[in-house]
CSV table of C-alpha atoms in Angstrom, one decimal:
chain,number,residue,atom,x,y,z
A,989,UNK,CA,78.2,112.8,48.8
A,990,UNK,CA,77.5,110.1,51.3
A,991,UNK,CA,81.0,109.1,51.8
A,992,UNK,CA,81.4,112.6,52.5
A,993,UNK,CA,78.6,113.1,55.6
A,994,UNK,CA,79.5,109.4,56.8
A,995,UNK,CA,83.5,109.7,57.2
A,996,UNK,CA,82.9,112.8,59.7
A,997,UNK,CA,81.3,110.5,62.1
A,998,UNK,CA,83.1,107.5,61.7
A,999,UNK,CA,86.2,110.1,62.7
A,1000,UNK,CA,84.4,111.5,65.6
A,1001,UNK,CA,83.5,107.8,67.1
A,1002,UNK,CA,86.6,106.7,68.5
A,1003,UNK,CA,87.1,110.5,70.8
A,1004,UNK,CA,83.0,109.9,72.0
A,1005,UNK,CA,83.9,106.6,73.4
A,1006,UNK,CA,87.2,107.4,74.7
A,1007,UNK,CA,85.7,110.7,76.2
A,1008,UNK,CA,83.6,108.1,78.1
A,1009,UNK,CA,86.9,106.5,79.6
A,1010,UNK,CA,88.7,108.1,82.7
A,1011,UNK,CA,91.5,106.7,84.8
A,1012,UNK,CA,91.8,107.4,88.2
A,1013,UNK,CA,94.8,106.9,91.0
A,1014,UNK,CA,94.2,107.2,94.8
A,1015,UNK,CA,97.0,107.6,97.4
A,1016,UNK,CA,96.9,106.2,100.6
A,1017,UNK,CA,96.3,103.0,102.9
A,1018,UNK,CA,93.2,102.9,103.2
A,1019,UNK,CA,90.9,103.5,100.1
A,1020,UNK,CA,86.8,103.5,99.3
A,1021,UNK,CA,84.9,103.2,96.2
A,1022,UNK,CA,81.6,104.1,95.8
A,1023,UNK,CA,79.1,102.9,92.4
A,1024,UNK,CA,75.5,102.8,92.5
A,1025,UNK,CA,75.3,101.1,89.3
A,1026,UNK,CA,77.7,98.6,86.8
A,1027,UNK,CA,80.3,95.9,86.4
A,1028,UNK,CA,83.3,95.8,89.1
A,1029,UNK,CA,86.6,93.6,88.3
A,1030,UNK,CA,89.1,93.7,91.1
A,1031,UNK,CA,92.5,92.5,90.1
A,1032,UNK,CA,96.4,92.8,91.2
A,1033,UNK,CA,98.4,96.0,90.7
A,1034,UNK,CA,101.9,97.8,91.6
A,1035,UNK,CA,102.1,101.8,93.1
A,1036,UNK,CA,98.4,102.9,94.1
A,1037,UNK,CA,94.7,101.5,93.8
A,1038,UNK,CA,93.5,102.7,90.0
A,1039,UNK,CA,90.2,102.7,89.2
A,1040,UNK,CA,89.1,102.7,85.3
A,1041,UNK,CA,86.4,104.3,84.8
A,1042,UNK,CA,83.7,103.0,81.6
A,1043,UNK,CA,80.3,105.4,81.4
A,1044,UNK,CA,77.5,103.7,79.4
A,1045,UNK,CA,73.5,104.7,79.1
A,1046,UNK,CA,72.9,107.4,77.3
A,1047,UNK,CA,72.9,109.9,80.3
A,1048,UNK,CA,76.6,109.1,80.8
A,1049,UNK,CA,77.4,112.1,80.7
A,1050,UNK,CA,75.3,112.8,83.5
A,1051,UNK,CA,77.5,110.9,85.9
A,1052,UNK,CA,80.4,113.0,87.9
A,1053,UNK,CA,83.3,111.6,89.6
A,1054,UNK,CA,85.1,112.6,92.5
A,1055,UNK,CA,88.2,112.0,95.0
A,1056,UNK,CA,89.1,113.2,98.3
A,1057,UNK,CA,89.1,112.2,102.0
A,1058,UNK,CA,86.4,111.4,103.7
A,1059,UNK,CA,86.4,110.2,107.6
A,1060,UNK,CA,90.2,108.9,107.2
A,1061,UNK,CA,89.5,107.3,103.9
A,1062,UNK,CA,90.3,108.3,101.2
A,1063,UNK,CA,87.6,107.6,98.1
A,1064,UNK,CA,86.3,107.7,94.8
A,1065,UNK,CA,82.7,108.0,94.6
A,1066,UNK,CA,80.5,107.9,91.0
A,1067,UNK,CA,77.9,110.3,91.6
A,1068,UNK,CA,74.8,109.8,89.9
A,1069,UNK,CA,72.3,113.0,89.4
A,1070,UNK,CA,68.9,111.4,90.1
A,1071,UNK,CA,66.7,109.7,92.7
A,1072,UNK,CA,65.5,107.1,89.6
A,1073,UNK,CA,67.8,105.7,87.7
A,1074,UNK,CA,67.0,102.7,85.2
A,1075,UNK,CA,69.6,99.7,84.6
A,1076,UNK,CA,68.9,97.0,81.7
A,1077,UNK,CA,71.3,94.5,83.3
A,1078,UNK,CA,69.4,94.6,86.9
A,1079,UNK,CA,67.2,91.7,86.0
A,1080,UNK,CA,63.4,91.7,87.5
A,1081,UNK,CA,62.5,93.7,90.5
A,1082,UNK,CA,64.0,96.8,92.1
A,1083,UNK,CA,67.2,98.3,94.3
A,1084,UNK,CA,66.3,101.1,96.9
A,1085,UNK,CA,68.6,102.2,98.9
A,1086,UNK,CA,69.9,105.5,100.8
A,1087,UNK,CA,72.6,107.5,99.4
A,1088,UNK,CA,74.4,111.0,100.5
A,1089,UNK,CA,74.5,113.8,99.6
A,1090,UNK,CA,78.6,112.9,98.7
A,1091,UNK,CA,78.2,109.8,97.0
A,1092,UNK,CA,78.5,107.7,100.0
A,1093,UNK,CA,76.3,104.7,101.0
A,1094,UNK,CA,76.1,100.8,102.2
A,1095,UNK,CA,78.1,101.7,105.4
A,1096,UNK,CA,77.9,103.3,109.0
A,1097,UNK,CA,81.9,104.2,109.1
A,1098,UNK,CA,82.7,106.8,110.9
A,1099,UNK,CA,81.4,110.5,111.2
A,1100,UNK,CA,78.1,108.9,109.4
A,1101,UNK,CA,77.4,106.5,112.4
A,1102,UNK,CA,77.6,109.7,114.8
A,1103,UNK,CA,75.4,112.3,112.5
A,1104,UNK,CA,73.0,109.3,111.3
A,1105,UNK,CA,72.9,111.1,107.5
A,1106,UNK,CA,70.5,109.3,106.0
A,1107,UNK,CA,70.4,111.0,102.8
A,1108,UNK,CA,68.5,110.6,100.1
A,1109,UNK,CA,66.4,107.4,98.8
A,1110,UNK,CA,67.0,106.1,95.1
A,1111,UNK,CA,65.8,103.5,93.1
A,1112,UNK,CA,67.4,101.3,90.6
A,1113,UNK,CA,65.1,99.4,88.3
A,1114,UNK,CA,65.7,97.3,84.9
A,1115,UNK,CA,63.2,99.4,83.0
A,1116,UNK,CA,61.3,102.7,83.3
A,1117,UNK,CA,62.3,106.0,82.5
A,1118,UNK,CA,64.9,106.6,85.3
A,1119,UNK,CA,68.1,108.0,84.7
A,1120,UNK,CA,70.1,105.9,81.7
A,1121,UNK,CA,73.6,105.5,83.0
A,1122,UNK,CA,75.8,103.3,84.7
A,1123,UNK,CA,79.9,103.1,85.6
A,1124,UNK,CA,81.9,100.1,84.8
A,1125,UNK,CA,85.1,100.2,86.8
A,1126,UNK,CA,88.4,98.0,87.0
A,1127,UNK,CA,90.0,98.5,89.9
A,1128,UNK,CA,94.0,97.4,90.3
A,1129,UNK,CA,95.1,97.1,94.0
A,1130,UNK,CA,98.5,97.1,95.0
A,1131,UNK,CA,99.6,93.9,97.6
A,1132,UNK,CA,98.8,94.7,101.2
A,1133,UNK,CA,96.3,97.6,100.4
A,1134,UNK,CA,92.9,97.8,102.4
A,1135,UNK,CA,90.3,98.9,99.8
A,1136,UNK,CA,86.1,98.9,100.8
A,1137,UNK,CA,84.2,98.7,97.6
A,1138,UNK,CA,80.6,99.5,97.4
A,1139,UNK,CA,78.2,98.8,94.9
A,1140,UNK,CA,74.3,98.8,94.7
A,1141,UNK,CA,73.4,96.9,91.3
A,1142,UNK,CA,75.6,95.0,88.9
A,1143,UNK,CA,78.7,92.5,89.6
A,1144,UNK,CA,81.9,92.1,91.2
A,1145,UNK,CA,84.9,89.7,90.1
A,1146,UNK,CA,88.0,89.5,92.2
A,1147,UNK,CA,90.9,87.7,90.6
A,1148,UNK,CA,94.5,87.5,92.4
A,1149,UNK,CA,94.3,90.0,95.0
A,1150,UNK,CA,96.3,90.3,98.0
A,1151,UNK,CA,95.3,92.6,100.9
A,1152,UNK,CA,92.6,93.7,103.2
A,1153,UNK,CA,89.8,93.5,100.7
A,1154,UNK,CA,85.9,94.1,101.3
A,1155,UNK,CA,82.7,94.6,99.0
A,1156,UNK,CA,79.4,95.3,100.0
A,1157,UNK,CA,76.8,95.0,97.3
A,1158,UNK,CA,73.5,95.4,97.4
A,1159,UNK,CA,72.1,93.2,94.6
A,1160,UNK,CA,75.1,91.6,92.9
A,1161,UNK,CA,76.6,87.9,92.3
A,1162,UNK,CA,80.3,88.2,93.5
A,1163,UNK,CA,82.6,85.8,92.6
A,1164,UNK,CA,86.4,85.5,93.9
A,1165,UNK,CA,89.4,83.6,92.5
A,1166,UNK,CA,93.0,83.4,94.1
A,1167,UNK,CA,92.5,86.0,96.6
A,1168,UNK,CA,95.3,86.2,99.6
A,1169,UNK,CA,94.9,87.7,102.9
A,1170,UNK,CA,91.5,89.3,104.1
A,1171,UNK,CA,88.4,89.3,102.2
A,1172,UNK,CA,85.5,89.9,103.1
A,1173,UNK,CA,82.3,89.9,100.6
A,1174,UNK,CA,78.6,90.9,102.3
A,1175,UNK,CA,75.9,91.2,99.7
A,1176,UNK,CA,72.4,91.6,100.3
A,1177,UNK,CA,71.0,89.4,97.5
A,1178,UNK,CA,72.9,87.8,95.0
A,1179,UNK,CA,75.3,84.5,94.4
A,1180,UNK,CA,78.6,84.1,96.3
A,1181,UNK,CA,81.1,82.1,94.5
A,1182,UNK,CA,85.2,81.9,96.2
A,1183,UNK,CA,87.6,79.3,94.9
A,1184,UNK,CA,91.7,79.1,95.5
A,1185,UNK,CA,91.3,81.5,98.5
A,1186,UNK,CA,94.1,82.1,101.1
A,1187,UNK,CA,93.9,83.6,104.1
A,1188,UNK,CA,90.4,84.9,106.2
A,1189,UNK,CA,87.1,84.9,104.6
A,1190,UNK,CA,84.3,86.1,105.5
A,1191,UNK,CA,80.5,85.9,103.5
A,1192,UNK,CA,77.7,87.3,104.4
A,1193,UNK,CA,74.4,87.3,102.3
A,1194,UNK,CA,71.1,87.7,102.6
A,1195,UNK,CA,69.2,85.7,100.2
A,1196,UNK,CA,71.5,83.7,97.7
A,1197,UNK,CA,74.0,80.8,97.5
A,1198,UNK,CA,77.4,80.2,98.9
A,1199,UNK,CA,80.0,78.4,97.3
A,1200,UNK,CA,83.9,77.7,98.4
A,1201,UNK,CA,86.5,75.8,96.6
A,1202,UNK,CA,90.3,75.1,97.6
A,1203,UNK,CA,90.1,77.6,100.7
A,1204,UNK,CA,93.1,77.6,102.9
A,1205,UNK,CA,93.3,79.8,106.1
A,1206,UNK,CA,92.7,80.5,109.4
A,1207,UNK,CA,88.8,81.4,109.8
A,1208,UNK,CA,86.0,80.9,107.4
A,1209,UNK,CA,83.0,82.5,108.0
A,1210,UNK,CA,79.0,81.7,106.1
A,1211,UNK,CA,76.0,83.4,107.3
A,1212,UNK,CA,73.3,83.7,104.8
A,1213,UNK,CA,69.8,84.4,105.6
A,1214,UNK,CA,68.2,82.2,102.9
A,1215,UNK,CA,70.1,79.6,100.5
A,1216,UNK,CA,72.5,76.5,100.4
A,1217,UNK,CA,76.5,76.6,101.2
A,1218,UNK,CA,78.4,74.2,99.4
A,1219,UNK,CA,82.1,73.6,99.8
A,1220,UNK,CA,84.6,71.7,98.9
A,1221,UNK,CA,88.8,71.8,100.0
A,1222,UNK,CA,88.3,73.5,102.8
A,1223,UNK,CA,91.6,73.9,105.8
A,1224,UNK,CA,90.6,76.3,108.2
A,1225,UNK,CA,91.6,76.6,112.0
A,1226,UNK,CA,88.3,77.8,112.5
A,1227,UNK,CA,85.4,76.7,110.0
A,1228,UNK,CA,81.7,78.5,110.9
A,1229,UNK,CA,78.6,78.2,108.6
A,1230,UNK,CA,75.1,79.5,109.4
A,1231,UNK,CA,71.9,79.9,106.8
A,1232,UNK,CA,68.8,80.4,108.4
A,1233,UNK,CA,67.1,78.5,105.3
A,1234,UNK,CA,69.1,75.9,103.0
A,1235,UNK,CA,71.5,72.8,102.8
A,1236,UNK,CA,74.6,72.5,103.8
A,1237,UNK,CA,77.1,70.3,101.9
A,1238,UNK,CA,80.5,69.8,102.7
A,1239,UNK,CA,83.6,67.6,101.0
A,1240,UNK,CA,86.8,67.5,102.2
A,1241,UNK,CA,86.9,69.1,105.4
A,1242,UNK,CA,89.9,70.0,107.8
A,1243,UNK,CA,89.4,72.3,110.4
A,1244,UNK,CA,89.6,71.3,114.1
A,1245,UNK,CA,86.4,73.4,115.3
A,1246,UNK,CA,83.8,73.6,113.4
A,1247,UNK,CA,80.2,74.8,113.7
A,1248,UNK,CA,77.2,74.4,111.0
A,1249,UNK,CA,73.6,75.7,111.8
A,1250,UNK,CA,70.5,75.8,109.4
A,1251,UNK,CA,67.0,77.3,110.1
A,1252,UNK,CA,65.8,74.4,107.9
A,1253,UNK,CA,67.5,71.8,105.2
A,1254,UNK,CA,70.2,69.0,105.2
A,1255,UNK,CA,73.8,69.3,106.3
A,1256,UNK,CA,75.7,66.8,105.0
A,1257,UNK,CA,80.1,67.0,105.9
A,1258,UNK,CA,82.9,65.2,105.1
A,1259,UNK,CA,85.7,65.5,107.4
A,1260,UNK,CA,89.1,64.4,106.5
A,1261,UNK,CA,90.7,65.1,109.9
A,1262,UNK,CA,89.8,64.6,113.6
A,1263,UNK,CA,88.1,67.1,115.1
A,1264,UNK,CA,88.4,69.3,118.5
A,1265,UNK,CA,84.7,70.1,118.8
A,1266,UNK,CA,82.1,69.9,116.1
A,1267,UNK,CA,78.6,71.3,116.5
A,1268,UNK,CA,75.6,70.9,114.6
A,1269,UNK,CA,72.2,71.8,114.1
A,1270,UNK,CA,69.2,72.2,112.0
A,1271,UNK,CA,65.4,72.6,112.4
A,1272,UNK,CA,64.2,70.4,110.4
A,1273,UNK,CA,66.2,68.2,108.0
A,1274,UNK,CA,68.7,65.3,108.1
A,1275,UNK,CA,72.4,65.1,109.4
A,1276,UNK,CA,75.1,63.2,108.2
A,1277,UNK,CA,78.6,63.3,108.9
A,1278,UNK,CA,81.3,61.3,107.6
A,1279,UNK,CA,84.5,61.6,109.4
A,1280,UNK,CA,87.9,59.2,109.4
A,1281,UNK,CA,87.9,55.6,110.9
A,1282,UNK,CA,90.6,57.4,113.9
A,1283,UNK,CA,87.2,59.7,114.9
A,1284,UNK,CA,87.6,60.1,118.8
A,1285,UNK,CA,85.0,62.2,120.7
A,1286,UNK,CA,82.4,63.0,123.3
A,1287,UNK,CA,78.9,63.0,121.5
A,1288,UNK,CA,75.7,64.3,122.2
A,1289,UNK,CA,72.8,64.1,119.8
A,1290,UNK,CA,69.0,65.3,119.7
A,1291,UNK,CA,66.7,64.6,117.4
A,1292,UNK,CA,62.9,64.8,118.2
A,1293,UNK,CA,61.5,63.2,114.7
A,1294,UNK,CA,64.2,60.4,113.5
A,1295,UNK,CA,66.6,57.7,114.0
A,1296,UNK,CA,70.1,57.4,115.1
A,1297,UNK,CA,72.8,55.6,113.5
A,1298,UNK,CA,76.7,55.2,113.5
A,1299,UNK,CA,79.0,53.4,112.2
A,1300,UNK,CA,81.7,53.9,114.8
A,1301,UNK,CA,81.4,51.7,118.2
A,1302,UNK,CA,79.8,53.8,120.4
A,1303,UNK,CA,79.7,53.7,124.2
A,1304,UNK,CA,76.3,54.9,125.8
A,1305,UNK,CA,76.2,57.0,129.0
A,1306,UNK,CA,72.6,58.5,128.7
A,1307,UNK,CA,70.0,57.5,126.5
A,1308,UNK,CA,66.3,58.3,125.7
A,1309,UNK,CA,63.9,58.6,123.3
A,1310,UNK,CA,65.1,61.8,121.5
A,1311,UNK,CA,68.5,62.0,123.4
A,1312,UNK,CA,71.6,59.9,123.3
A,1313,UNK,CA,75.1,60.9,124.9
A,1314,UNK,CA,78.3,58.6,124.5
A,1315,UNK,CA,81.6,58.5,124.2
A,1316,UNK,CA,83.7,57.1,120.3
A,1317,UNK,CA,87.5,55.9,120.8
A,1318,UNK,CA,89.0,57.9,123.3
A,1319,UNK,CA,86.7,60.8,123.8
A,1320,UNK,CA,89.5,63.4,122.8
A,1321,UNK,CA,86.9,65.8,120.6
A,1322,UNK,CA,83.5,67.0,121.1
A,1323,UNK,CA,80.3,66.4,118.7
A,1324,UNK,CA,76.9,68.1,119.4
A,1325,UNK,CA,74.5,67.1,116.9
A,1326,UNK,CA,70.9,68.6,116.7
A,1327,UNK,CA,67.9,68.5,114.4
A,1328,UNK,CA,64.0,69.4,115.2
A,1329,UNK,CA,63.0,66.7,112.3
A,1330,UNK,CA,65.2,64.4,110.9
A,1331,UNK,CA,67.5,61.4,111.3
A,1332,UNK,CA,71.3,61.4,112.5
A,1333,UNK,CA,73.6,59.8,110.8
A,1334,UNK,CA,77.8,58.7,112.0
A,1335,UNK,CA,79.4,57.2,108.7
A,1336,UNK,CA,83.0,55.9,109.1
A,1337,UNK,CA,84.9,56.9,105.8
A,1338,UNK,CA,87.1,54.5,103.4
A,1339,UNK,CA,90.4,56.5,104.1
C-alpha cells in the first residue's frame, strides 16, 4: 500500500520541475533582460540570444515571463507579482529599488528618460515573509550581439563572450572570464572580478573590489566609490582607475597614458613600458611607482606630509618644501604625482 501512494509522486516529480523550466529565443540586434532576483551565467552561442529560464521558491509559479519590443529593444523581462519579495541567497541587509509597471528597471534608456516612470518601489530581503521566488537564467549570446542585462539581487558569470555586452546589478558579485569586444559591468554593491579580457572594459561599482587579470585592449576603465583595484597583465592604450576610498595595486603594466586617483589609500604600479603621461593622486596614503631603467619624463610631484625619493637621476628645475619639478632621461613623457599625506616613491626596476 505504500509503494502504491509513493510511486504516483515520484512519477509526477520529474514534469513539476521541468514545468519550472522554459527556454526562450529573442530576435534582433539589440536585446534586454530584465530579473529582479537569481543566478545569471552568460556564455557563447550561435543564431539568437536564448535565455533559460529556472523558477525556484515556492511562489514560482507566481513569476510571469514576457517578450516584446520595448523603446527599440527588444526584451525579456521576469515579472515578479509583489512589492516584497524574500531571497535566502541575498545575504544580510536589503535591495530597494524602482521597477515598472513592465518589468523594466536599473536604466534611463529611452522613452523612460523622457516620461520619468518611476514605477513602483520593491524590496528584496534574505528573510521575511515576502514573496518566495526567484529566476535563474542562462543566457547564450551569439558573437557580435549587443545584449543589456539587468539584475537586482543574485550573481552574474560571463565566460567567452564576444560582443557589445553590459550588466547592471544592483547587489551582485560579477565575475568575467575570456570576454572579447565591449563589456561593460556597473554594479552598485558587490565584487568585480575580469580575467583574460579583450577588447574595452569598463567597471563601475559602488562599494566593492575590483579585480583584472590578463586584460588586453584599448581602454580600461575603474571607478568605484569605495574599495581596492588590483590588477595584474594589463596592455591598454588608455588605462584609467579611480576609487574614492581604497588601494590601488598594479603589476605588470603597459599602457602609454595612464591615470590612478584614490580618495584615500596606497597606489602602488608596476610599469613595464615607458610612459606618454602618467598621473597620480591620492588623499592620503603612499605612492610608489616602479617603472623600467629607460623611464624618460617630465615630473612633478606634491606631497604635503612625506618624503621624496627616486631611484632614477633626477634633474631639479623647482623645488620646495612640498613641491619638486624635474626632468628624468630625456623628458619625453609626463608624470604628475600627488598625495595629501604620504611619501613618494621612483623605483628603477630589475628588467
Amino acid at each position: 500500500m505504500r509503494l502504491v501512494a509513493i510511486l504516483p509522486f515520484l512519477i509526477a516529480a520529474p514534469a513539476m520541475l521541468s514545468a519550472q523550466q522554459e527556454r526562450h529565443s529573442i530576435e534582433g540586434d539589440n536585446v534586454a533582460i530584465y530579473n529582479l532576483v537569481g543566478e545569471v551565467s552568460v556564455e557563447a552561442g550561435q543564431g539568437s540570444v536564448v535565455v533559460q529560464v529556472t523558477r525556484g521558491g515556492s511562489a514560482a509559479g507566481q513569476l510571469r515571463v514576457e517578450q516584446g519590443e520595448i523603446d527599440d529593444r527588444q526584451t525579456l523581462r521576469v515579472i515578479y507579482p509583489s512589492n516584497h519579495i524574500t531571497y535566502g541567497k541575498q545575504g544580510s541587509g536589503s535591495t530597494q529599488l524602482e521597477v515598472r509597471d513592465d518589468g523594466t528597471f536599473g536604466d534611463e534608456h529611452g522613452r523612460y528618460e523622457h516620461e520619468h516612470t518611476h514605477g513602483r518601489r520593491v524590496t528584496i530581503e534574505d528573510r521575511g515573509g515576502g514573496l518566495d521566488a526567484h529566476a535563474d537564467l542562462r543566457i547564450t549570446v551569439p558573437a557580435g550581439q549587443q545584449v543589456a542585462i539587468h539584475l537586482a539581487v543574485g550573481t552574474v558569470t560571463l565566460a567567452n563572450v564576444n560582443g557589445r555586452i553590459s550588466v547592471d546589478a544592483h547587489s551582485a558579485p560579477v565575475t568575467a572570464t575570456g570576454a572579447k569586444g565591449e563589456l561593460s559591468l556597473d554594479v552598485g554593491s558587490g565584487t568585480v572580478r575580469a580575467s583574460q579580457i579583450e577588447g574595452d572594459l569598463m567597471v563601475d561599482t559602488g562599494s566593492g573590489s575590483v579585480e583584472v587579470s590578463r586584460y588586453h585592449g584599448r581602454t580600461l576603465s575603474v571607478d568605484t566609490g569605495s574599495g581596492d583595484v588590483t590588477g595584474t597583465e594589463l596592455e591598454a592604450a588608455e588605462l584609467s582607475i579611480d576609487t574614492g576610498s581604497g588601494s590601488i595595486r598594479l603589476t605588470g603594466v603597459t599602457a602609454p597614458e595612464v591615470s590612478l586617483e584614490t580618495g584615500s589609500g596606497s597606489v602602488n604600479t608596476d610599469l613595464h613600458r615607458e610612459i606618454h603621461t602618467l598621473s597620480v593622486e591620492t588623499g592620503s596614503g603612499n605612492i610608489a611607482i616602479t617603472a623600467p631603467p629607460t623611464l624618460s619624463a617630465r615630473v612633478e610631484i606634491q606631497t604635503a606630509s612625506g618624503d621624496i625619493e627616486s631611484d632614477f637621476p633626477l634633474t631639479v628645475t623647482r623645488r620646495a618644501r612640498d613641491h619638486v619639478e624635474g626632468q628624468i632621461g630625456d623628458g619625453k613623457g609626463s608624470i604628475a604625482i600627488e598625495t595629501g599625506s604620504g611619501g613618494v616613491r621612483l623605483l628603477k626596476s630589475s628588467q
